[in-house]
mmCIF file of C-alpha atoms in Angstrom:
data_model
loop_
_atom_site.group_PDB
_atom_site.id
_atom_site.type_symbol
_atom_site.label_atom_id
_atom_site.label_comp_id
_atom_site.label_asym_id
_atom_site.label_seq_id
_atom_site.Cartn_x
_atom_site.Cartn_y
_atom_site.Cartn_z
ATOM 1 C CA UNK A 27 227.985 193.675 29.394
ATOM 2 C CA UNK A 28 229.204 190.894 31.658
ATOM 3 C CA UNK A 29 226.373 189.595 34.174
ATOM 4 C CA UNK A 30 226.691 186.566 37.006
ATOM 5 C CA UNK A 31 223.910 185.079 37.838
ATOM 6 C CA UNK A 32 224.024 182.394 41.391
ATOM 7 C CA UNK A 33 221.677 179.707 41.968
ATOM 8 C CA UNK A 34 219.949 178.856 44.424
ATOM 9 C CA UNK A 35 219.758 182.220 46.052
ATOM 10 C CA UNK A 36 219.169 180.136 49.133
ATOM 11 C CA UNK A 37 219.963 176.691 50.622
ATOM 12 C CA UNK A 38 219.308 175.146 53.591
ATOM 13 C CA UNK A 39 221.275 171.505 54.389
ATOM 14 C CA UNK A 40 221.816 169.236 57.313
ATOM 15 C CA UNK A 41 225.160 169.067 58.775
ATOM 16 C CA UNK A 42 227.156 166.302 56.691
ATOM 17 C CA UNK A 43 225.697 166.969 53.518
ATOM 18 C CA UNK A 44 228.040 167.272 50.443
ATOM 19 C CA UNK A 45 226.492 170.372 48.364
ATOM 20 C CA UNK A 46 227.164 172.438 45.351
ATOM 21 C CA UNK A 47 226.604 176.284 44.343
ATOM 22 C CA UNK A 48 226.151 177.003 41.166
ATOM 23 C CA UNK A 49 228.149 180.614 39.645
ATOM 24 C CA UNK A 50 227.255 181.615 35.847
ATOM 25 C CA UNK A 51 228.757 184.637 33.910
ATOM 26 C CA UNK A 52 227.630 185.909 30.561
ATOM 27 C CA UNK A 53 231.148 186.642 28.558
ATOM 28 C CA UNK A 54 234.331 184.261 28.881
ATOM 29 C CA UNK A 55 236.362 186.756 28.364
ATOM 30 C CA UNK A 56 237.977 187.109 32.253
ATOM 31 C CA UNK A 57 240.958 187.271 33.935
ATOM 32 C CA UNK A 58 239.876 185.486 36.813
ATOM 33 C CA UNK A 59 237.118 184.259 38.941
ATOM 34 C CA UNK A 60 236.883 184.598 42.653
ATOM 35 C CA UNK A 61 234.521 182.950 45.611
ATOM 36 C CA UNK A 62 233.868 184.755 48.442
ATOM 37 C CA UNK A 63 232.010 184.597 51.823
ATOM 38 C CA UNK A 64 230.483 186.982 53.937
ATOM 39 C CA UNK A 65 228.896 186.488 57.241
ATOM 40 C CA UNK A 66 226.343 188.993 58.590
ATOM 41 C CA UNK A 67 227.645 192.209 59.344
ATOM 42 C CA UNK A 68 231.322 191.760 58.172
ATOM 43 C CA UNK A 69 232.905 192.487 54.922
ATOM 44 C CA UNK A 70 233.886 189.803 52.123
ATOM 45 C CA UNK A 71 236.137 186.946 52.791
ATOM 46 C CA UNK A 72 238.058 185.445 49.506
ATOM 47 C CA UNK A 73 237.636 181.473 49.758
ATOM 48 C CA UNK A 74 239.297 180.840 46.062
ATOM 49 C CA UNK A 75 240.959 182.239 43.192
ATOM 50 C CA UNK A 76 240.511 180.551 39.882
ATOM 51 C CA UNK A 77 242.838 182.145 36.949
ATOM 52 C CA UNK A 78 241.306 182.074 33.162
ATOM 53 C CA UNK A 79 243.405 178.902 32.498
ATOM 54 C CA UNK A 80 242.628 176.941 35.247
ATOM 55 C CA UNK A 81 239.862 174.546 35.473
ATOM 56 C CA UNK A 82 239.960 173.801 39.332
ATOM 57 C CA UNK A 83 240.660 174.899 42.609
ATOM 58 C CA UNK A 84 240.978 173.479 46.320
ATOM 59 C CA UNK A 85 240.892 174.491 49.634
ATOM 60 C CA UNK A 86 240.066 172.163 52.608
ATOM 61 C CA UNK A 87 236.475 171.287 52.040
ATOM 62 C CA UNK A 88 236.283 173.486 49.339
ATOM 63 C CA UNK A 89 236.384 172.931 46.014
ATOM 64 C CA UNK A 90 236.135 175.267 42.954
ATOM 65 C CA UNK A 91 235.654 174.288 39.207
ATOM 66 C CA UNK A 92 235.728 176.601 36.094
ATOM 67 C CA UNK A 93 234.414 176.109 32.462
ATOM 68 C CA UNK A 94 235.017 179.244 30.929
ATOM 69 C CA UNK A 95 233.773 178.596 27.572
ATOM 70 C CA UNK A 96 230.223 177.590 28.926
ATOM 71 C CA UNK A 97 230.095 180.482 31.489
ATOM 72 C CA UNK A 98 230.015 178.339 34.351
ATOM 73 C CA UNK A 99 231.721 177.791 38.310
ATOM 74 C CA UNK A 100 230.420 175.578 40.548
ATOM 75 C CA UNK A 101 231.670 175.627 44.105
ATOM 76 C CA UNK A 102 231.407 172.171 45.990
ATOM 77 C CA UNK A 103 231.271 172.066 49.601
ATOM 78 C CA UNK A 104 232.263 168.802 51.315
ATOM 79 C CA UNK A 105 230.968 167.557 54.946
ATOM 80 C CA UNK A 106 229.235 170.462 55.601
ATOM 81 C CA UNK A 107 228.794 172.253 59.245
ATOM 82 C CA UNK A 108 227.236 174.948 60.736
ATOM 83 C CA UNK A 109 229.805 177.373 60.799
ATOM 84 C CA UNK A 110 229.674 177.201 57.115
ATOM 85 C CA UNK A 111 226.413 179.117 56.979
ATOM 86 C CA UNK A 112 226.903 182.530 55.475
ATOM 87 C CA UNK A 113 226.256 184.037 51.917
ATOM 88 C CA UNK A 114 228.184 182.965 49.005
ATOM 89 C CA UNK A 115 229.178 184.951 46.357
ATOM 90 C CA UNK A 116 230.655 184.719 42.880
ATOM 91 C CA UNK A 117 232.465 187.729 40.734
ATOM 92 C CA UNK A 118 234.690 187.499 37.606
ATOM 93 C CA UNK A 119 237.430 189.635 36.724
ATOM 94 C CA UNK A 120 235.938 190.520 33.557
ATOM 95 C CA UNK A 121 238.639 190.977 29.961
ATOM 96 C CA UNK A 122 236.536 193.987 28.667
ATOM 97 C CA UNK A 123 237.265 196.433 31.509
ATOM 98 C CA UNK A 124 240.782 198.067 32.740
ATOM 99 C CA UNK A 125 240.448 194.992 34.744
ATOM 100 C CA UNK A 126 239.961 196.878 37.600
ATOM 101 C CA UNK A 127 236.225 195.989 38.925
ATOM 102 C CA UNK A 128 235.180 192.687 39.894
ATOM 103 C CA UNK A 129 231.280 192.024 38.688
ATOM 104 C CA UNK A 130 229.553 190.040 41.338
ATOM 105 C CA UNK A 131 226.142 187.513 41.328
ATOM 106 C CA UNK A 132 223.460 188.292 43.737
ATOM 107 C CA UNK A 133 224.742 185.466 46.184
ATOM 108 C CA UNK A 134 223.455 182.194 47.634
ATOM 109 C CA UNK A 135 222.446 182.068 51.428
ATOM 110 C CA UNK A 136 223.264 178.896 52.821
ATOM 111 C CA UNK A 137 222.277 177.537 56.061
ATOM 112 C CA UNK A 138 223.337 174.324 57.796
ATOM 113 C CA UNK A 139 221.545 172.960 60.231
ATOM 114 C CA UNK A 140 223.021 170.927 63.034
ATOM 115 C CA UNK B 20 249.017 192.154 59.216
ATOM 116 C CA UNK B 21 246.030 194.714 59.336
ATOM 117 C CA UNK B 22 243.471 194.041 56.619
ATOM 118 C CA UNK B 23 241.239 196.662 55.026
ATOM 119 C CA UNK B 24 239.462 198.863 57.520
ATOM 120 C CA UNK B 25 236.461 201.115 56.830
ATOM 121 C CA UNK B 26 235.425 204.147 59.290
ATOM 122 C CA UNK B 27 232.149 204.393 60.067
ATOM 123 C CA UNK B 28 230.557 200.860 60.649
ATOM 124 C CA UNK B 29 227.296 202.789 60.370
ATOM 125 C CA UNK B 30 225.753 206.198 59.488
ATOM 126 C CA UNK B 31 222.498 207.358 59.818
ATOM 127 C CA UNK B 32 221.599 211.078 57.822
ATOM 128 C CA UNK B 33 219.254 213.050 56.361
ATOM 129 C CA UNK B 34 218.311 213.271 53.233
ATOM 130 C CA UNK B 35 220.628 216.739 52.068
ATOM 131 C CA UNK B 36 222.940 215.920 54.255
ATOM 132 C CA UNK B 37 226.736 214.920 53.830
ATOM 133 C CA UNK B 38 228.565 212.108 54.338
ATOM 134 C CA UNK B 39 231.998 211.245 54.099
ATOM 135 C CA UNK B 40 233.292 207.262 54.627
ATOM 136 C CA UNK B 41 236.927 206.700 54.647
ATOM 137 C CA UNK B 42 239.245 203.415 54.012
ATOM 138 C CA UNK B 43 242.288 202.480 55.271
ATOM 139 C CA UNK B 44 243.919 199.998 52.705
ATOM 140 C CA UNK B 45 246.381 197.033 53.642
ATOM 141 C CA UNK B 46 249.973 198.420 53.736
ATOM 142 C CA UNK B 47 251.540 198.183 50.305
ATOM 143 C CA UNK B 48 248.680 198.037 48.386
ATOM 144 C CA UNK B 49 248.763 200.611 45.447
ATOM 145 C CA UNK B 50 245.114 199.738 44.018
ATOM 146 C CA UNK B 51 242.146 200.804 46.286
ATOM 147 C CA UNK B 52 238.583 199.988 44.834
ATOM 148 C CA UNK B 53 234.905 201.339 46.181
ATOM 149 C CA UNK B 54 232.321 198.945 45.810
ATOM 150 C CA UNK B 55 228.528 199.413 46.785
ATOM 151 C CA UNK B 56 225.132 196.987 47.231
ATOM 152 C CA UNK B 57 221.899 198.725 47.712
ATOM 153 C CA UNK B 58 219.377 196.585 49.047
ATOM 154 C CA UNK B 59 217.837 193.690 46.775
ATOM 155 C CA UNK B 60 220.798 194.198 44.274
ATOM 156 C CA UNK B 61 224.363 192.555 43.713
ATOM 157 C CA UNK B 62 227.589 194.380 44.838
ATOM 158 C CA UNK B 63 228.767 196.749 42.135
ATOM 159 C CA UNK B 64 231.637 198.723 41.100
ATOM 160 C CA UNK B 65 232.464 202.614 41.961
ATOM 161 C CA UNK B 66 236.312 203.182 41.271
ATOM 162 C CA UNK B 67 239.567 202.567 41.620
ATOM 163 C CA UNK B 68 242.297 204.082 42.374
ATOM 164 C CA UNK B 69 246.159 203.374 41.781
ATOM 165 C CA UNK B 70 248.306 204.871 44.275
ATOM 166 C CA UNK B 71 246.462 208.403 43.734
ATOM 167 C CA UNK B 72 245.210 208.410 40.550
ATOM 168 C CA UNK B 73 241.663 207.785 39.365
ATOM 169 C CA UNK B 74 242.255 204.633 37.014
ATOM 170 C CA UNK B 75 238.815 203.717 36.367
ATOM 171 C CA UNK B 76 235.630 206.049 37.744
ATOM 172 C CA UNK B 77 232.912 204.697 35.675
ATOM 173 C CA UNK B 78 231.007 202.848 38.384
ATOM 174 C CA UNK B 79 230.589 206.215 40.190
ATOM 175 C CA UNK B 80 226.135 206.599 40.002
ATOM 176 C CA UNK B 81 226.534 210.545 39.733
ATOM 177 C CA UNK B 82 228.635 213.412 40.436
ATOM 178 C CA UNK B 83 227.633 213.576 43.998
ATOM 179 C CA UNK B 84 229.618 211.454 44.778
ATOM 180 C CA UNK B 85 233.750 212.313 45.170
ATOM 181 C CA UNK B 86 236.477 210.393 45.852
ATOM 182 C CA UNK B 87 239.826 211.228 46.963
ATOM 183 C CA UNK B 88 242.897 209.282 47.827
ATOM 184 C CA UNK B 89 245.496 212.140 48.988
ATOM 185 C CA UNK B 90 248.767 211.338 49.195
ATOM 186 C CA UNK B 91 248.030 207.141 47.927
ATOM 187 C CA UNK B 92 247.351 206.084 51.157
ATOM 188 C CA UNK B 93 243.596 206.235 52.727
ATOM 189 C CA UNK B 94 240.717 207.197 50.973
ATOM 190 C CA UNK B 95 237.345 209.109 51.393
ATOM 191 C CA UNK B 96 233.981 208.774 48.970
ATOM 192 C CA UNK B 97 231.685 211.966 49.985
ATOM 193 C CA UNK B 98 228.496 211.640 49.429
ATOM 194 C CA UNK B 99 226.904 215.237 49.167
ATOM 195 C CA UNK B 100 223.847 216.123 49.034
ATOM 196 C CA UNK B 101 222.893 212.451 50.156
ATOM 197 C CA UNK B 102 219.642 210.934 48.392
ATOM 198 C CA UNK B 103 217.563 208.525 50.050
ATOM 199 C CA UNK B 104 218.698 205.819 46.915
ATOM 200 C CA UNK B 105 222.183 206.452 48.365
ATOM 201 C CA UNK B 106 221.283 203.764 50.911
ATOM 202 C CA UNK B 107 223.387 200.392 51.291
ATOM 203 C CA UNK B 108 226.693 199.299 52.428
ATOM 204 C CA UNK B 109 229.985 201.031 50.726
ATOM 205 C CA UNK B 110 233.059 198.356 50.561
ATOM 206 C CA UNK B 111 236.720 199.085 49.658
ATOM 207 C CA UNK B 112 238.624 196.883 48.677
ATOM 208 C CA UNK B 113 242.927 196.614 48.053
ATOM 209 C CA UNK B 114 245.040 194.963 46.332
ATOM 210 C CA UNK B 115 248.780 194.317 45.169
ATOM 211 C CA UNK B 116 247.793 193.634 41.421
ATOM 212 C CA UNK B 117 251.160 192.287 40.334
ATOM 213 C CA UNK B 118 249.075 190.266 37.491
ATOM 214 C CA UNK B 119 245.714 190.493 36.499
ATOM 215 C CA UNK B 120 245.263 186.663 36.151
ATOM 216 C CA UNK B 121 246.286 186.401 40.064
ATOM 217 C CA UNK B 122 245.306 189.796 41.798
ATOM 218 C CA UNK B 123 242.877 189.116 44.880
ATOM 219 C CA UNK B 124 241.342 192.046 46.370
ATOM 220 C CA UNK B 125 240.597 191.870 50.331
ATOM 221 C CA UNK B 126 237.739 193.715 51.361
ATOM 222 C CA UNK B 127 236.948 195.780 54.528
ATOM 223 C CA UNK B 128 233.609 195.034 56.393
ATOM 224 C CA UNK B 129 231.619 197.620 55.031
ATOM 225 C CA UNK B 130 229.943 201.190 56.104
ATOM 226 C CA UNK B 131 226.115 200.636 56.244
ATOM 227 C CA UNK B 132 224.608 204.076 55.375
ATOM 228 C CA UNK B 133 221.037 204.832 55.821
ATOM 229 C CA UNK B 134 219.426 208.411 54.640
ATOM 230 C CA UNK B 135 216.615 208.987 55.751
#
């Protein structure tokens, strides 16, 4: 059974600050990988979309690595700012299904502080 | 282009009573997926749906719980009778799913429902 565990659940920066989140996931065997944010109150926005075969992703200040055969995504977060505070989360697009469900972490509340 | 939608924001019943939440996918999305967090746990799977067929139910908790997708378009989850563990907020989610490699599912904001 595929589980994604997200560490820190919380973070709190200064404005500036480079920073990481950390995304692990028990069985390689996906399809895909996907980073999303959600603000308070509103539904999930998708940030990135890593396939099974690619190690890397990038998006403005946002930057998101894959190592599939250790289980691991890191999302890195460059200059941060205050309108980046919101919950991240992680879910994989695990092999063993239909492929129809996405299995998410618990998420990782960041705050950035002006 | 309109993205998912979800009807109610919020619902407030009784324990016993029913409730029914309904999602309006992006146009030209054949796969529509029910998702759920309870409080204190990780979003989870319910079901999905392609066009109107059931393609994968197994996230559904118990069979209290119905969905529907008439005609492939919107789709309801009833919740009847509602349990007080029923609590949390119910997302749908569409997609195109051309490949599995690529598909990105968009999400609607949510119905919060609270039984009390």
């Amino acid at each position: 059974k595929q589980e994604v565990t997200q560490i820190p659940a919380a973070l709190s920066v200064p404005e500036g600050e480079n920073l990481v989140l950390n995304c692990s996931f028990t069985d390689s065997a996906i399809y895909n990988l996907q980073w999303f944010r959600q603000d308070p109150g509103k539904g999930l926005t998708s940030l990135l979309l890593i396939q099974s075969s690619q190690r890397e992703q990038t998006s403005g200040r946002l930057n998101a690595s894959l190592d599939k055969s250790s289980g691991r995504s890191t999302l890195y977060i460059a200059a941060s700012q205050p309108g980046d505070s919101a919950t991240y989360l992680c879910a994989v697009r695990p092999a063993e299904t239909s492929g129809s469900r996405l299995t998410f972490g618990e998420g990782t509340q960041l705050t950035v502080n002006p | 282009e309109a993205g998912v939608t979800q009807f109610p924001s919020h619902s407030v019943i009784e324990k016993g009573q029913t409730v029914t939440l309904r999602c309006d996918p992006i146009s030209g999305h054949d796969n529509l997926y029910w998702y759920r967090r309870v409080m204190g746990k990780e979003i989870k799977f319910l079901l999905h749906f392609v066009k109107e067929s059931k393609q994968d139910e197994s996230g559904m908790p118990n069979n209290r719980f119905l969905a529907e997708r008439t005609g492939g378009t919107y789709s309801t989850l009833k919740v009847q009778p509602a349990e007080l563990e029923d609590s949390g907020v119910y997302f749908c989610a569409s997609s195109q799913r051309l490949a599995l490699s690529t598909d990105t599912q968009y999400f609607g904001p949510g119905t919060r429902l609270t039984v009390l």
